[in-house]
Amino acid sequence: MFYTHILFGALLFLVAGNYIHLSLLQWAVIPLAAILPDIDTENSFISKRLPLIPFLFSGVKHRTLTHSLIGLAVATWLAFGVGYFTQHIEITLPFFIGYASHILADMLNDAGVALFYPEKKRYRLLRIRTGSVSEMWFFFSVLGGIIAILLSV
């Protein structure tokens, strides 16, 4: 679910945030980057709000290109370009962490991801099913981690 991806991205960046100062803009980039890999499916949160997106990715199977190291590199390079031209280069790191957190979270899913696309092999770390009780446990564990970090600041 998209909210799990957003929280997981925020948790990873909070961990990184213990070492760097984060601006409001950087925090705003995290949720966008954390849900962006799912632009390859028309049922995703982002695709439902931007109807042209599923058309652009109609030939891409879910959890392949946009969930790969190539997809991460290209998307981060584009974020760097946007940051460079808008004079907000500081968005690159939170974008990278948010996008990578999505791929990592999907590797916890039973479907896995084609991490080395175009190689078809899917990589997974766990077998948590989307929408399952296990995902809810993961969601609340991540939420607990965020709360613990925020309370320790």
XYZ file of N, CA, C and O in Angstrom:
612
model
N 0.829 -1.181 0.000
C 0.000 0.000 0.000
C 0.879 1.253 0.000
O 1.967 1.246 0.566
N 0.364 2.300 -0.617
C 1.186 3.503 -0.790
C 1.589 4.134 0.536
O 2.680 4.667 0.670
N 0.721 4.054 1.544
C 1.061 4.692 2.821
C 2.213 3.965 3.514
O 3.001 4.578 4.220
N 2.330 2.656 3.308
C 3.472 1.921 3.858
C 4.761 2.396 3.201
O 5.781 2.601 3.870
N 4.714 2.606 1.881
C 5.901 3.096 1.171
C 6.303 4.486 1.662
O 7.488 4.771 1.833
N 5.330 5.347 1.867
C 5.632 6.707 2.333
C 6.279 6.671 3.711
O 7.304 7.319 3.955
N 5.702 5.883 4.627
C 6.267 5.812 5.976
C 7.647 5.160 5.985
O 8.541 5.601 6.717
N 7.833 4.126 5.183
C 9.130 3.457 5.142
C 10.199 4.410 4.606
O 11.310 4.485 5.135
N 9.858 5.179 3.565
C 10.786 6.189 3.046
C 11.118 7.232 4.096
O 12.273 7.639 4.254
N 10.101 7.667 4.834
C 10.322 8.659 5.893
C 11.211 8.098 6.994
O 12.098 8.789 7.500
N 10.988 6.829 7.352
C 11.822 6.209 8.385
C 13.280 6.164 7.962
O 14.176 6.543 8.724
N 13.526 5.716 6.736
C 14.913 5.648 6.265
C 15.548 7.030 6.215
O 16.721 7.203 6.542
N 14.761 8.028 5.837
C 15.342 9.363 5.783
C 15.507 9.962 7.172
O 16.414 10.748 7.397
N 14.627 9.581 8.110
C 14.827 10.036 9.492
C 16.135 9.501 10.048
O 16.852 10.199 10.757
N 16.436 8.257 9.719
C 17.711 7.677 10.151
C 18.856 8.497 9.545
O 19.797 8.879 10.239
N 18.772 8.801 8.253
C 19.785 9.641 7.606
C 19.759 11.052 8.171
O 20.786 11.705 8.265
N 18.588 11.520 8.561
C 18.418 12.876 9.075
C 19.118 13.114 10.385
O 19.318 14.256 10.791
N 19.502 12.041 11.063
C 20.281 12.210 12.287
C 21.666 12.751 11.986
O 22.359 13.195 12.877
N 22.047 12.706 10.724
C 23.397 13.127 10.341
C 23.409 14.380 9.470
O 24.437 14.982 9.285
N 22.279 14.745 8.898
C 22.204 15.930 8.044
C 20.963 16.743 8.391
O 19.981 16.209 8.892
N 21.013 18.039 8.132
C 19.856 18.899 8.352
C 18.925 18.779 7.150
O 19.368 18.819 6.009
N 17.627 18.637 7.395
C 16.655 18.466 6.322
C 15.759 19.680 6.195
O 15.224 20.176 7.176
N 15.580 20.144 4.977
C 14.681 21.265 4.728
C 13.263 20.738 4.490
O 13.055 19.546 4.252
N 12.295 21.630 4.514
C 10.909 21.255 4.238
C 10.776 20.692 2.825
O 10.051 19.724 2.588
N 11.496 21.277 1.881
C 11.474 20.780 0.505
C 11.972 19.341 0.435
O 11.384 18.505 -0.253
N 13.040 19.037 1.156
C 13.560 17.670 1.155
C 12.529 16.696 1.714
O 12.347 15.604 1.184
N 11.848 17.102 2.779
C 10.809 16.237 3.343
C 9.652 16.053 2.362
O 9.040 14.982 2.307
N 9.341 17.069 1.578
C 8.239 16.971 0.606
C 8.567 16.018 -0.539
O 7.670 15.409 -1.126
N 9.842 15.877 -0.852
C 10.269 15.012 -1.951
C 10.125 13.528 -1.584
O 9.830 12.690 -2.432
N 10.316 13.206 -0.311
C 10.333 11.808 0.120
C 9.055 11.052 -0.255
O 9.135 9.990 -0.873
N 7.848 11.542 0.096
C 6.656 10.757 -0.237
C 6.456 10.585 -1.740
O 6.039 9.519 -2.191
N 6.776 11.607 -2.509
C 6.648 11.485 -3.967
C 7.583 10.401 -4.491
O 7.172 9.519 -5.239
N 8.831 10.447 -4.073
C 9.800 9.458 -4.535
C 9.446 8.057 -4.042
O 9.666 7.073 -4.744
N 8.879 7.968 -2.847
C 8.552 6.671 -2.256
C 7.400 5.964 -2.971
O 7.283 4.751 -2.886
N 6.556 6.706 -3.670
C 5.456 6.058 -4.407
C 5.691 6.043 -5.918
O 4.983 5.366 -6.651
N 6.708 6.747 -6.374
C 6.956 6.888 -7.808
C 7.218 5.572 -8.552
O 6.748 5.417 -9.685
N 7.920 4.601 -7.994
C 8.152 3.375 -8.763
C 6.873 2.676 -9.231
O 6.897 1.942 -10.211
N 5.762 2.905 -8.560
C 4.511 2.262 -8.961
C 3.806 2.946 -10.132
O 2.651 2.627 -10.429
N 4.501 3.838 -10.819
C 3.909 4.440 -12.017
C 3.736 3.405 -13.123
O 3.082 3.671 -14.122
N 4.287 2.217 -12.912
C 4.172 1.161 -13.920
C 2.875 0.350 -13.802
O 2.690 -0.625 -14.510
N 1.983 0.758 -12.926
C 0.691 0.080 -12.803
C -0.431 1.110 -12.721
O -0.305 2.108 -12.023
N -1.496 0.861 -13.438
C -2.604 1.830 -13.498
C -3.397 1.882 -12.202
O -4.174 2.814 -11.988
N -3.228 0.927 -11.316
C -3.979 0.899 -10.060
C -3.272 1.605 -8.914
O -3.781 1.625 -7.805
N -2.112 2.168 -9.173
C -1.352 2.804 -8.094
C -1.940 4.164 -7.730
O -2.665 4.792 -8.502
N -1.603 4.607 -6.535
C -2.048 5.900 -6.018
C -1.682 7.027 -6.984
O -2.502 7.861 -7.323
N -0.451 7.024 -7.456
C 0.031 8.103 -8.318
C -0.585 8.033 -9.716
O -0.949 9.047 -10.303
N -0.740 6.822 -10.257
C -1.297 6.675 -11.604
C -2.765 7.065 -11.665
O -3.238 7.572 -12.678
N -3.485 6.834 -10.582
C -4.903 7.214 -10.541
C -5.070 8.735 -10.552
O -6.089 9.239 -10.991
N -4.075 9.451 -10.073
C -4.156 10.910 -10.016
C -3.541 11.594 -11.232
O -3.809 12.745 -11.498
N -2.704 10.870 -11.957
C -2.084 11.385 -13.177
C -2.388 10.398 -14.306
O -1.566 9.535 -14.623
N -3.557 10.501 -14.925
C -4.029 9.487 -15.866
C -3.131 9.241 -17.080
O -3.190 8.171 -17.676
N -2.289 10.172 -17.449
C -1.407 9.979 -18.592
C -0.276 8.996 -18.274
O 0.230 8.308 -19.157
N 0.088 8.897 -17.018
C 1.209 8.058 -16.595
C 1.040 6.588 -16.995
O 1.956 6.010 -17.574
N -0.109 5.949 -16.721
C -0.227 4.531 -17.108
C -0.061 4.315 -18.611
O 0.495 3.303 -19.042
N -0.483 5.274 -19.398
C -0.325 5.170 -20.847
C 1.157 5.155 -21.225
O 1.594 4.364 -22.054
N 1.939 6.019 -20.594
C 3.369 6.105 -20.894
C 4.120 4.825 -20.517
O 5.135 4.493 -21.111
N 3.610 4.114 -19.521
C 4.271 2.898 -19.046
C 3.470 1.640 -19.373
O 3.661 0.606 -18.729
N 2.624 1.715 -20.377
C 1.732 0.595 -20.693
C 2.477 -0.671 -21.103
O 1.987 -1.770 -20.892
N 3.659 -0.569 -21.661
C 4.413 -1.751 -22.073
C 5.363 -2.283 -21.008
O 6.075 -3.255 -21.233
N 5.347 -1.665 -19.827
C 6.273 -2.042 -18.756
C 5.526 -2.898 -17.735
O 4.506 -2.480 -17.205
N 6.040 -4.089 -17.475
C 5.428 -4.951 -16.468
C 5.716 -4.401 -15.079
O 6.778 -3.816 -14.836
N 4.765 -4.629 -14.177
C 4.907 -4.134 -12.808
C 6.109 -4.764 -12.115
O 6.373 -5.943 -12.251
N 6.812 -3.937 -11.385
C 7.997 -4.315 -10.616
C 9.145 -4.816 -11.480
O 9.882 -5.713 -11.098
N 9.284 -4.199 -12.646
C 10.437 -4.516 -13.498
C 11.292 -3.263 -13.637
O 12.059 -2.949 -12.737
N 11.153 -2.541 -14.719
C 12.007 -1.382 -15.002
C 12.009 -0.347 -13.875
O 13.070 0.078 -13.414
N 10.834 0.066 -13.443
C 10.773 1.138 -12.436
C 11.187 0.671 -11.043
O 11.388 1.492 -10.153
N 11.309 -0.643 -10.859
C 11.718 -1.200 -9.573
C 13.129 -1.797 -9.646
O 13.503 -2.628 -8.825
N 13.900 -1.369 -10.610
C 15.237 -1.917 -10.813
C 16.304 -0.884 -10.458
O 16.004 0.293 -10.253
N 17.535 -1.342 -10.422
C 18.648 -0.409 -10.195
C 18.768 0.580 -11.344
O 19.120 1.748 -11.128
N 18.433 0.144 -12.556
C 18.430 1.062 -13.709
C 17.369 2.138 -13.509
O 17.621 3.330 -13.716
N 16.177 1.714 -13.103
C 15.093 2.672 -12.852
C 15.456 3.653 -11.754
O 15.196 4.854 -11.861
N 16.085 3.148 -10.688
C 16.530 4.009 -9.591
C 17.556 5.024 -10.083
O 17.467 6.215 -9.761
N 18.512 4.575 -10.878
C 19.556 5.470 -11.385
C 18.975 6.536 -12.310
O 19.304 7.725 -12.187
N 18.113 6.127 -13.236
C 17.519 7.085 -14.179
C 16.640 8.095 -13.444
O 16.731 9.305 -13.684
N 15.802 7.608 -12.533
C 14.912 8.513 -11.794
C 15.719 9.486 -10.935
O 15.399 10.680 -10.874
N 16.773 8.999 -10.299
C 17.607 9.876 -9.466
C 18.350 10.894 -10.333
O 18.475 12.068 -9.957
N 18.810 10.461 -11.494
C 19.463 11.380 -12.426
C 18.490 12.483 -12.861
O 18.862 13.663 -12.935
N 17.236 12.107 -13.134
C 16.221 13.104 -13.504
C 15.936 14.053 -12.342
O 15.782 15.263 -12.541
N 15.870 13.516 -11.123
C 15.669 14.362 -9.944
C 16.834 15.326 -9.767
O 16.642 16.496 -9.435
N 18.051 14.831 -10.008
C 19.228 15.697 -9.957
C 19.089 16.828 -10.976
O 19.374 17.988 -10.683
N 18.651 16.480 -12.193
C 18.458 17.491 -13.237
C 17.430 18.535 -12.848
O 17.649 19.738 -13.031
N 16.320 18.087 -12.286
C 15.288 19.028 -11.817
C 15.878 19.907 -10.719
O 15.684 21.131 -10.723
N 16.595 19.290 -9.788
C 17.217 20.059 -8.708
C 18.239 21.060 -9.214
O 18.313 22.195 -8.744
N 19.003 20.658 -10.209
C 20.016 21.545 -10.773
C 19.372 22.760 -11.449
O 19.786 23.892 -11.209
N 18.351 22.508 -12.262
C 17.731 23.607 -13.013
C 16.854 24.499 -12.148
O 16.620 25.651 -12.497
N 16.377 23.987 -11.022
C 15.568 24.809 -10.120
C 16.391 25.351 -8.961
O 15.847 25.989 -8.065
N 17.695 25.085 -8.999
C 18.633 25.502 -7.961
C 18.273 24.910 -6.593
O 18.391 25.558 -5.552
N 17.788 23.661 -6.637
C 17.483 22.920 -5.410
C 18.095 21.526 -5.497
O 17.408 20.517 -5.388
N 19.384 21.498 -5.671
C 20.114 20.246 -5.825
C 19.950 19.350 -4.601
O 20.093 18.127 -4.684
N 19.572 19.953 -3.472
C 19.440 19.193 -2.220
C 18.291 18.189 -2.240
O 18.162 17.370 -1.328
N 17.471 18.200 -3.284
C 16.385 17.218 -3.367
C 16.879 15.842 -3.818
O 16.165 14.852 -3.677
N 18.084 15.773 -4.342
C 18.576 14.524 -4.928
C 18.691 13.396 -3.905
O 18.223 12.284 -4.154
N 19.302 13.633 -2.765
C 19.477 12.578 -1.766
C 18.134 12.081 -1.218
O 17.917 10.867 -1.177
N 17.223 12.964 -0.797
C 15.941 12.435 -0.313
C 15.166 11.707 -1.408
O 14.477 10.723 -1.135
N 15.306 12.170 -2.649
C 14.647 11.469 -3.751
C 15.211 10.053 -3.863
O 14.462 9.078 -3.946
N 16.541 9.948 -3.871
C 17.190 8.644 -3.976
C 16.743 7.716 -2.847
O 16.393 6.558 -3.066
N 16.762 8.210 -1.613
C 16.387 7.379 -0.464
C 14.912 6.983 -0.539
O 14.562 5.824 -0.290
N 14.037 7.927 -0.896
C 12.616 7.603 -1.015
C 12.353 6.560 -2.082
O 11.619 5.590 -1.861
N 12.948 6.731 -3.243
C 12.760 5.788 -4.351
C 13.343 4.417 -4.000
O 12.700 3.385 -4.191
N 14.552 4.418 -3.450
C 15.199 3.157 -3.065
C 14.415 2.451 -1.964
O 14.339 1.213 -1.943
N 13.807 3.225 -1.058
C 13.025 2.613 0.020
C 11.828 1.854 -0.543
O 11.441 0.814 -0.017
N 11.259 2.353 -1.625
C 10.141 1.655 -2.272
C 10.605 0.305 -2.814
O 9.933 -0.714 -2.620
N 11.726 0.308 -3.492
C 12.255 -0.937 -4.052
C 12.561 -1.934 -2.927
O 12.194 -3.111 -3.002
N 13.204 -1.447 -1.862
C 13.511 -2.304 -0.728
C 12.235 -2.859 -0.099
O 12.149 -4.056 0.205
N 11.234 -2.013 0.090
C 9.958 -2.471 0.669
C 9.298 -3.517 -0.222
O 8.739 -4.502 0.277
N 9.348 -3.333 -1.523
C 8.754 -4.327 -2.427
C 9.556 -5.620 -2.460
O 9.028 -6.669 -2.826
N 10.812 -5.568 -2.067
C 11.592 -6.799 -1.957
C 11.160 -7.611 -0.737
O 11.483 -8.794 -0.624
N 10.412 -6.999 0.158
C 9.849 -7.711 1.300
C 8.550 -8.411 0.916
O 8.012 -9.201 1.683
N 8.041 -8.090 -0.269
C 6.783 -8.646 -0.773
C 7.030 -9.988 -1.440
O 8.105 -10.239 -1.979
N 6.008 -10.840 -1.443
C 6.165 -12.174 -2.026
C 6.420 -12.141 -3.533
O 7.009 -13.064 -4.083
N 6.008 -11.065 -4.216
C 6.228 -10.972 -5.667
C 7.664 -10.569 -6.011
O 8.151 -10.862 -7.094
N 8.349 -9.888 -5.109
C 9.718 -9.462 -5.361
C 9.818 -8.428 -6.472
O 8.810 -7.942 -6.986
N 11.036 -8.065 -6.838
C 11.289 -7.078 -7.892
C 12.380 -7.579 -8.826
O 13.245 -8.356 -8.430
N 12.331 -7.124 -10.071
C 13.373 -7.433 -11.055
C 14.501 -6.419 -10.865
O 14.665 -5.484 -11.641
N 15.257 -6.598 -9.805
C 16.270 -5.628 -9.384
C 17.313 -5.357 -10.459
O 17.776 -4.224 -10.609
N 17.669 -6.379 -11.227
C 18.690 -6.222 -12.266
C 18.063 -6.267 -13.657
O 18.653 -6.792 -14.594
N 16.857 -5.686 -13.775
C 16.176 -5.620 -15.062
C 17.147 -5.080 -16.110
O 17.904 -4.164 -15.809
N 17.185 -5.646 -17.287
C 16.213 -6.528 -17.946
C 16.305 -8.007 -17.588
O 15.548 -8.815 -18.132
N 17.193 -8.384 -16.672
C 17.152 -9.762 -16.189
C 15.785 -9.989 -15.549
O 15.289 -9.143 -14.803
N 15.163 -11.100 -15.825
C 13.795 -11.348 -15.375
C 13.690 -11.878 -13.951
O 12.619 -11.837 -13.362
N 14.797 -12.344 -13.406
C 14.751 -12.911 -12.063
C 14.276 -11.864 -11.058
O 14.703 -10.714 -11.094
N 13.373 -12.307 -10.183
C 12.849 -11.411 -9.142
C 13.540 -11.711 -7.825
O 13.726 -12.857 -7.462
N 13.880 -10.638 -7.125
C 14.567 -10.756 -5.853
C 13.614 -10.370 -4.733
O 12.889 -9.387 -4.841
N 13.641 -11.164 -3.671
C 12.798 -10.883 -2.516
C 13.574 -11.210 -1.251
O 14.431 -12.091 -1.261
N 13.240 -10.495 -0.187
C 13.866 -10.740 1.108
C 12.908 -11.476 2.043
O 13.326 -12.285 2.855
N 11.635 -11.156 1.942
C 10.576 -11.794 2.729
C 9.403 -12.095 1.793
O 9.498 -11.886 0.593
N 8.312 -12.529 2.360
C 7.122 -12.828 1.558
C 5.880 -12.199 2.182
O 4.892 -12.877 2.440
N 5.935 -10.907 2.422
C 4.799 -10.192 2.989
C 3.823 -9.863 1.860
O 4.203 -9.239 0.872
N 2.576 -10.274 2.004
C 1.568 -10.000 0.975
C 0.968 -8.609 1.184
O 0.668 -8.213 2.309
N 0.790 -7.884 0.078
C 0.186 -6.557 0.122
C -1.229 -6.650 0.687
O -2.014 -7.492 0.269
N -1.538 -5.789 1.644
C -2.858 -5.759 2.249
C -3.082 -6.819 3.320
O -4.176 -6.923 3.871
N -2.062 -7.577 3.658
C -2.197 -8.660 4.636
C -1.978 -8.142 6.061
O -1.549 -7.005 6.289
N -2.229 -9.018 7.016
C -1.955 -8.704 8.418
C -0.455 -8.456 8.602
O -0.057 -7.565 9.355
N 0.366 -9.208 7.885
C 1.814 -9.015 7.965
C 2.211 -7.613 7.525
O 3.100 -6.992 8.121
N 1.555 -7.116 6.475
C 1.870 -5.753 6.040
C 1.454 -4.746 7.103
O 2.145 -3.764 7.343
N 0.317 -4.994 7.753
C -0.116 -4.086 8.825
C 0.901 -4.103 9.971
O 1.220 -3.052 10.527
N 1.436 -5.276 10.319
C 2.481 -5.361 11.339
C 3.711 -4.568 10.913
O 4.309 -3.841 11.710
N 4.091 -4.721 9.658
C 5.240 -3.975 9.132
C 4.966 -2.474 9.204
O 5.814 -1.696 9.661
N 3.776 -2.057 8.775
C 3.372 -0.647 8.796
C 3.492 -0.079 10.214
O 4.101 0.969 10.429
N 2.928 -0.780 11.191
C 2.951 -0.264 12.561
C 4.355 -0.340 13.176
O 4.704 0.491 14.023
N 5.153 -1.280 12.741
C 6.551 -1.329 13.190
C 7.319 -0.119 12.671
O 8.094 0.502 13.404
N 7.105 0.211 11.395
C 7.743 1.387 10.798
C 7.254 2.656 11.503
O 8.047 3.531 11.853
N 5.945 2.741 11.726
C 5.377 3.892 12.431
C 5.991 4.010 13.833
O 6.348 5.107 14.272
N 6.132 2.870 14.515
C 6.763 2.880 15.839
C 8.200 3.363 15.770
O 8.655 4.106 16.641
N 8.922 2.960 14.729
C 10.293 3.426 14.544
C 10.359 4.933 14.347
O 11.224 5.600 14.901
N 9.437 5.455 13.554
C 9.385 6.905 13.320
C 9.097 7.639 14.622
O 9.765 8.633 14.952
N 8.122 7.156 15.373
C 7.771 7.802 16.636
C 8.948 7.757 17.600
O 9.275 8.759 18.251
N 9.625 6.610 17.688
C 10.782 6.483 18.591
C 11.873 7.474 18.212
O 12.470 8.108 19.095
N 12.138 7.611 16.927
C 13.184 8.558 16.487
C 12.769 9.991 16.801
O 13.572 10.778 17.300
N 11.516 10.328 16.529
C 11.046 11.689 16.777
C 11.062 12.014 18.268
O 11.344 13.152 18.660
N 10.740 11.057 19.106
C 10.754 11.290 20.551
C 12.161 11.409 21.110
O 12.363 12.019 22.160
N 13.129 10.843 20.408
C 14.511 10.893 20.895
C 15.237 12.156 20.473
O 16.348 12.409 20.938
N 14.619 12.938 19.611
C 15.269 14.157 19.102
C 15.173 15.262 20.117
O 14.287 15.461 20.818
